[in-house]
Amino acid sequence: MIGTRGTRSAVALVGGLIAILTTAACDRAQPPAPVTAPPPAAAPATPAAAQPPRPVVERVSDSTDQLLHGKYLVETVAGCGNCHTPHQPDGTLDPNMAFAGAFVIEEPVFKAYARNITPDMETGIGSWTDDQIVNAIRNGQKRDGTFYGPPMSFGWYKRMSDSDVRAIVAYIRTVKPVRNEVPPSTYQIPLNGYGPMVTTVPDVPKTDIVKYGE
């Protein structure tokens, strides 16, 4: 009995020691978690290079005012500057020589120089009357009675109404006169005019959008 009691006491003592050690281990403070360094601050954005201001694009629209209507026709549907303004090496129109002529179009049967249609008195149309300019646009006829040749589309311009063609003349008279002597065009085809001469064409009502568009 004594031996058994002694053995139980030893076991109890060992169990007690284990319990004390376990409790002490659980009571000890846990080591602090490692401190994570904050992410580096983002570098300030590099400002974008300053962009040059975009050019202001002037909108040209139809108008009941004769000059504004003429500007609209010349600079849009009629496209007068496409041929009558010299082209720069990159293909754009030379703004300093607007409507001063000398743009050349060459085909097997002709070499045509667009005429100077600025109001210059000597090399342009400054000394022409309105009727003479209208006749040249519609009928392709010069002041001396002879005719201009292609590629100007006289067949289309014959149908231009009185108001439209005179609005074009009124606007062309306001552009900057440019002295620019243009070489004569040469043709290997007869230039006898473009059908019956037109002297007047009635206006088309703008309410008839199909006919007016035509």
Tab-separated table of C-alpha atoms in Angstrom:
chain	number	residue	atom	x	y	z
A	1	MET	CA	0.000	0.000	0.000
A	2	ILE	CA	2.815	2.332	0.879
A	3	GLY	CA	4.566	1.626	-2.397
A	4	THR	CA	1.393	2.194	-4.339
A	5	ARG	CA	0.608	5.442	-2.511
A	6	GLY	CA	4.143	6.646	-3.148
A	7	THR	CA	3.873	5.891	-6.823
A	8	ARG	CA	0.569	7.778	-7.096
A	9	SER	CA	2.087	10.748	-5.286
A	10	ALA	CA	4.991	10.851	-7.712
A	11	VAL	CA	2.641	10.721	-10.686
A	12	ALA	CA	0.503	13.466	-9.206
A	13	LEU	CA	3.592	15.584	-8.591
A	14	VAL	CA	4.783	15.155	-12.141
A	15	GLY	CA	1.305	15.984	-13.517
A	16	GLY	CA	1.167	19.092	-11.364
A	17	LEU	CA	4.540	20.264	-12.619
A	18	ILE	CA	3.439	19.774	-16.241
A	19	ALA	CA	0.244	21.757	-15.608
A	20	ILE	CA	2.214	24.603	-13.983
A	21	LEU	CA	4.719	24.748	-16.804
A	22	THR	CA	1.968	24.700	-19.418
A	23	THR	CA	0.068	27.488	-17.698
A	24	ALA	CA	3.213	29.572	-17.407
A	25	ALA	CA	3.966	29.100	-21.077
A	26	CYS	CA	0.453	30.197	-22.065
A	27	ASP	CA	0.666	33.235	-19.802
A	28	ARG	CA	3.874	34.543	-21.385
A	29	ALA	CA	3.338	37.517	-23.790
A	30	GLN	CA	3.464	36.633	-27.423
A	31	PRO	CA	6.263	38.274	-29.379
A	32	PRO	CA	5.042	41.313	-31.368
A	33	ALA	CA	4.330	40.767	-35.029
A	34	PRO	CA	6.996	42.138	-37.290
A	35	VAL	CA	6.272	45.691	-38.392
A	36	THR	CA	5.654	45.916	-42.112
A	37	ALA	CA	7.151	49.023	-43.675
A	38	PRO	CA	4.536	51.186	-45.402
A	39	PRO	CA	4.683	51.147	-49.222
A	40	PRO	CA	6.736	53.968	-50.661
A	41	ALA	CA	4.719	56.990	-51.602
A	42	ALA	CA	3.905	57.167	-55.284
A	43	ALA	CA	6.132	59.530	-57.178
A	44	PRO	CA	4.319	62.702	-58.178
A	45	ALA	CA	3.004	62.494	-61.727
A	46	THR	CA	5.174	64.254	-64.232
A	47	PRO	CA	3.097	67.015	-65.765
A	48	ALA	CA	2.327	66.403	-69.419
A	49	ALA	CA	4.082	68.626	-71.855
A	50	ALA	CA	2.023	71.678	-72.628
A	51	GLN	CA	0.110	71.186	-75.859
A	52	PRO	CA	-0.029	74.068	-78.310
A	53	PRO	CA	-3.499	75.560	-78.583
A	54	ARG	CA	-5.526	74.164	-81.424
A	55	PRO	CA	-6.197	76.602	-84.227
A	56	VAL	CA	-9.652	78.056	-84.245
A	57	VAL	CA	-11.520	76.628	-87.209
A	58	GLU	CA	-13.806	79.199	-88.694
A	59	ARG	CA	-17.132	77.704	-89.630
A	60	VAL	CA	-18.470	78.892	-92.967
A	61	SER	CA	-22.202	78.528	-93.387
A	62	ASP	CA	-24.823	79.622	-95.862
A	63	SER	CA	-26.402	83.011	-95.272
A	64	THR	CA	-28.877	85.464	-96.724
A	65	ASP	CA	-26.133	88.132	-96.633
A	66	GLN	CA	-24.584	88.351	-100.117
A	67	LEU	CA	-20.958	88.513	-98.978
A	68	LEU	CA	-21.341	85.703	-96.468
A	69	HIS	CA	-23.211	83.628	-99.029
A	70	GLY	CA	-20.424	84.247	-101.546
A	71	LYS	CA	-17.805	83.233	-98.969
A	72	TYR	CA	-19.768	80.065	-98.251
A	73	LEU	CA	-19.925	79.141	-101.951
A	74	VAL	CA	-16.286	79.992	-102.722
A	75	GLU	CA	-14.850	78.174	-99.715
A	76	THR	CA	-17.103	75.105	-99.735
A	77	VAL	CA	-19.107	73.736	-102.660
A	78	ALA	CA	-17.464	75.777	-105.435
A	79	GLY	CA	-13.972	75.079	-104.099
A	80	CYS	CA	-12.424	77.974	-106.052
A	81	GLY	CA	-9.215	77.936	-104.019
A	82	ASN	CA	-8.453	74.318	-104.870
A	83	CYS	CA	-7.195	75.413	-108.281
A	84	HIS	CA	-6.884	79.191	-108.130
A	85	THR	CA	-4.631	79.161	-105.049
A	86	PRO	CA	-1.031	77.928	-105.479
A	87	HIS	CA	-0.166	74.774	-103.553
A	88	GLN	CA	2.766	74.529	-101.141
A	89	PRO	CA	5.246	71.606	-101.297
A	90	ASP	CA	3.194	69.653	-98.732
A	91	GLY	CA	0.055	70.023	-100.845
A	92	THR	CA	-1.679	72.622	-98.676
A	93	LEU	CA	-2.882	75.905	-100.117
A	94	ASP	CA	-0.584	78.912	-99.766
A	95	PRO	CA	-2.529	81.379	-97.584
A	96	ASN	CA	-0.365	84.288	-98.745
A	97	MET	CA	-1.323	83.656	-102.383
A	98	ALA	CA	-5.032	82.970	-101.991
A	99	PHE	CA	-6.753	82.961	-105.407
A	100	ALA	CA	-3.626	84.327	-107.127
A	101	GLY	CA	-3.521	81.534	-109.696
A	102	ALA	CA	-0.606	79.690	-111.320
A	103	PHE	CA	-1.615	76.225	-110.107
A	104	VAL	CA	-1.010	74.052	-113.175
A	105	ILE	CA	-2.965	71.025	-114.370
A	106	GLU	CA	-1.409	69.135	-117.251
A	107	GLU	CA	-3.038	66.543	-119.507
A	108	PRO	CA	-1.982	65.120	-122.905
A	109	VAL	CA	-4.066	67.745	-124.761
A	110	PHE	CA	-3.540	70.778	-122.558
A	111	LYS	CA	-1.434	72.503	-119.949
A	112	ALA	CA	-3.753	74.769	-117.983
A	113	TYR	CA	-2.727	77.438	-115.507
A	114	ALA	CA	-5.434	78.572	-113.116
A	115	ARG	CA	-5.952	82.302	-113.547
A	116	ASN	CA	-5.348	84.994	-110.953
A	117	ILE	CA	-8.832	85.881	-109.721
A	118	THR	CA	-7.812	88.360	-107.013
A	119	PRO	CA	-8.830	92.024	-107.455
A	120	ASP	CA	-5.314	92.990	-108.610
A	121	MET	CA	-5.794	95.619	-111.338
A	122	GLU	CA	-3.030	94.407	-113.642
A	123	THR	CA	-2.670	90.650	-113.227
A	124	GLY	CA	-6.045	89.769	-111.691
A	125	ILE	CA	-9.669	90.699	-112.308
A	126	GLY	CA	-9.673	94.093	-110.601
A	127	SER	CA	-10.429	95.920	-113.861
A	128	TRP	CA	-13.206	93.531	-114.911
A	129	THR	CA	-16.884	94.409	-114.552
A	130	ASP	CA	-19.215	92.168	-112.579
A	131	ASP	CA	-20.940	91.084	-115.799
A	132	GLN	CA	-17.611	90.131	-117.386
A	133	ILE	CA	-16.694	87.988	-114.383
A	134	VAL	CA	-20.128	86.346	-114.339
A	135	ASN	CA	-19.812	85.601	-118.066
A	136	ALA	CA	-16.368	84.070	-117.534
A	137	ILE	CA	-17.640	81.844	-114.728
A	138	ARG	CA	-20.756	80.653	-116.526
A	139	ASN	CA	-19.756	80.646	-120.169
A	140	GLY	CA	-15.977	80.458	-119.989
A	141	GLN	CA	-15.655	83.550	-122.142
A	142	LYS	CA	-12.810	86.052	-121.852
A	143	ARG	CA	-13.176	89.791	-122.285
A	144	ASP	CA	-11.819	89.554	-125.840
A	145	GLY	CA	-14.539	87.070	-126.823
A	146	THR	CA	-12.364	83.944	-126.882
A	147	PHE	CA	-12.902	81.094	-124.462
A	148	TYR	CA	-11.155	79.501	-121.548
A	149	GLY	CA	-10.681	75.763	-121.566
A	150	PRO	CA	-10.853	72.831	-119.194
A	151	PRO	CA	-10.493	71.698	-116.499
A	152	MET	CA	-12.847	74.418	-115.211
A	153	SER	CA	-16.335	72.919	-115.156
A	154	PHE	CA	-18.246	75.488	-117.164
A	155	GLY	CA	-20.964	72.947	-117.882
A	156	TRP	CA	-21.866	72.931	-114.199
A	157	TYR	CA	-21.407	76.652	-113.633
A	158	LYS	CA	-23.827	77.504	-116.440
A	159	ARG	CA	-26.628	76.386	-114.158
A	160	MET	CA	-25.572	78.616	-111.261
A	161	SER	CA	-28.326	81.028	-110.300
A	162	ASP	CA	-27.952	84.779	-110.642
A	163	SER	CA	-27.865	85.255	-106.872
A	164	ASP	CA	-25.219	82.581	-106.376
A	165	VAL	CA	-22.844	83.684	-109.112
A	166	ARG	CA	-23.095	87.354	-108.138
A	167	ALA	CA	-22.495	86.472	-104.498
A	168	ILE	CA	-19.276	84.747	-105.599
A	169	VAL	CA	-18.218	87.844	-107.535
A	170	ALA	CA	-19.006	90.094	-104.557
A	171	TYR	CA	-16.888	87.968	-102.231
A	172	ILE	CA	-13.945	87.579	-104.632
A	173	ARG	CA	-13.746	91.378	-104.864
A	174	THR	CA	-13.071	91.509	-101.114
A	175	VAL	CA	-10.053	89.175	-101.048
A	176	LYS	CA	-6.526	90.546	-100.896
A	177	PRO	CA	-5.227	91.703	-104.309
A	178	VAL	CA	-2.082	89.780	-105.245
A	179	ARG	CA	0.137	90.714	-108.139
A	180	ASN	CA	0.957	87.455	-109.864
A	181	GLU	CA	1.476	87.144	-113.612
A	182	VAL	CA	0.247	83.712	-114.700
A	183	PRO	CA	1.604	82.023	-117.856
A	184	PRO	CA	-0.920	81.438	-120.661
A	185	SER	CA	-2.529	78.025	-120.887
A	186	THR	CA	-1.944	75.933	-124.003
A	187	TYR	CA	-4.458	73.611	-125.688
A	188	GLN	CA	-4.396	71.138	-128.535
A	189	ILE	CA	-8.195	71.036	-128.714
A	190	PRO	CA	-10.620	73.640	-130.095
A	191	LEU	CA	-12.097	76.062	-127.587
A	192	ASN	CA	-15.469	77.087	-128.999
A	193	GLY	CA	-17.510	77.614	-125.895
A	194	TYR	CA	-19.735	75.268	-123.927
A	195	GLY	CA	-23.140	75.315	-125.510
A	196	PRO	CA	-25.671	78.148	-125.651
A	197	MET	CA	-24.625	81.296	-123.838
A	198	VAL	CA	-26.361	81.822	-120.507
A	199	THR	CA	-27.331	85.321	-119.416
A	200	THR	CA	-29.689	84.675	-116.497
A	201	VAL	CA	-30.658	81.736	-114.297
A	202	PRO	CA	-33.504	82.022	-111.784
A	203	ASP	CA	-32.929	81.215	-108.154
A	204	VAL	CA	-33.992	77.843	-106.796
A	205	PRO	CA	-36.095	78.080	-103.619
A	206	LYS	CA	-34.078	76.813	-100.655
A	207	THR	CA	-37.226	75.082	-99.443
A	208	ASP	CA	-36.791	72.637	-102.334
A	209	ILE	CA	-33.751	71.034	-100.764
A	210	VAL	CA	-33.240	68.543	-103.588
A	211	LYS	CA	-33.176	71.160	-106.352
A	212	TYR	CA	-31.188	73.577	-104.201
A	213	GLY	CA	-28.678	70.869	-103.406
A	214	GLU	CA	-28.370	70.123	-107.112
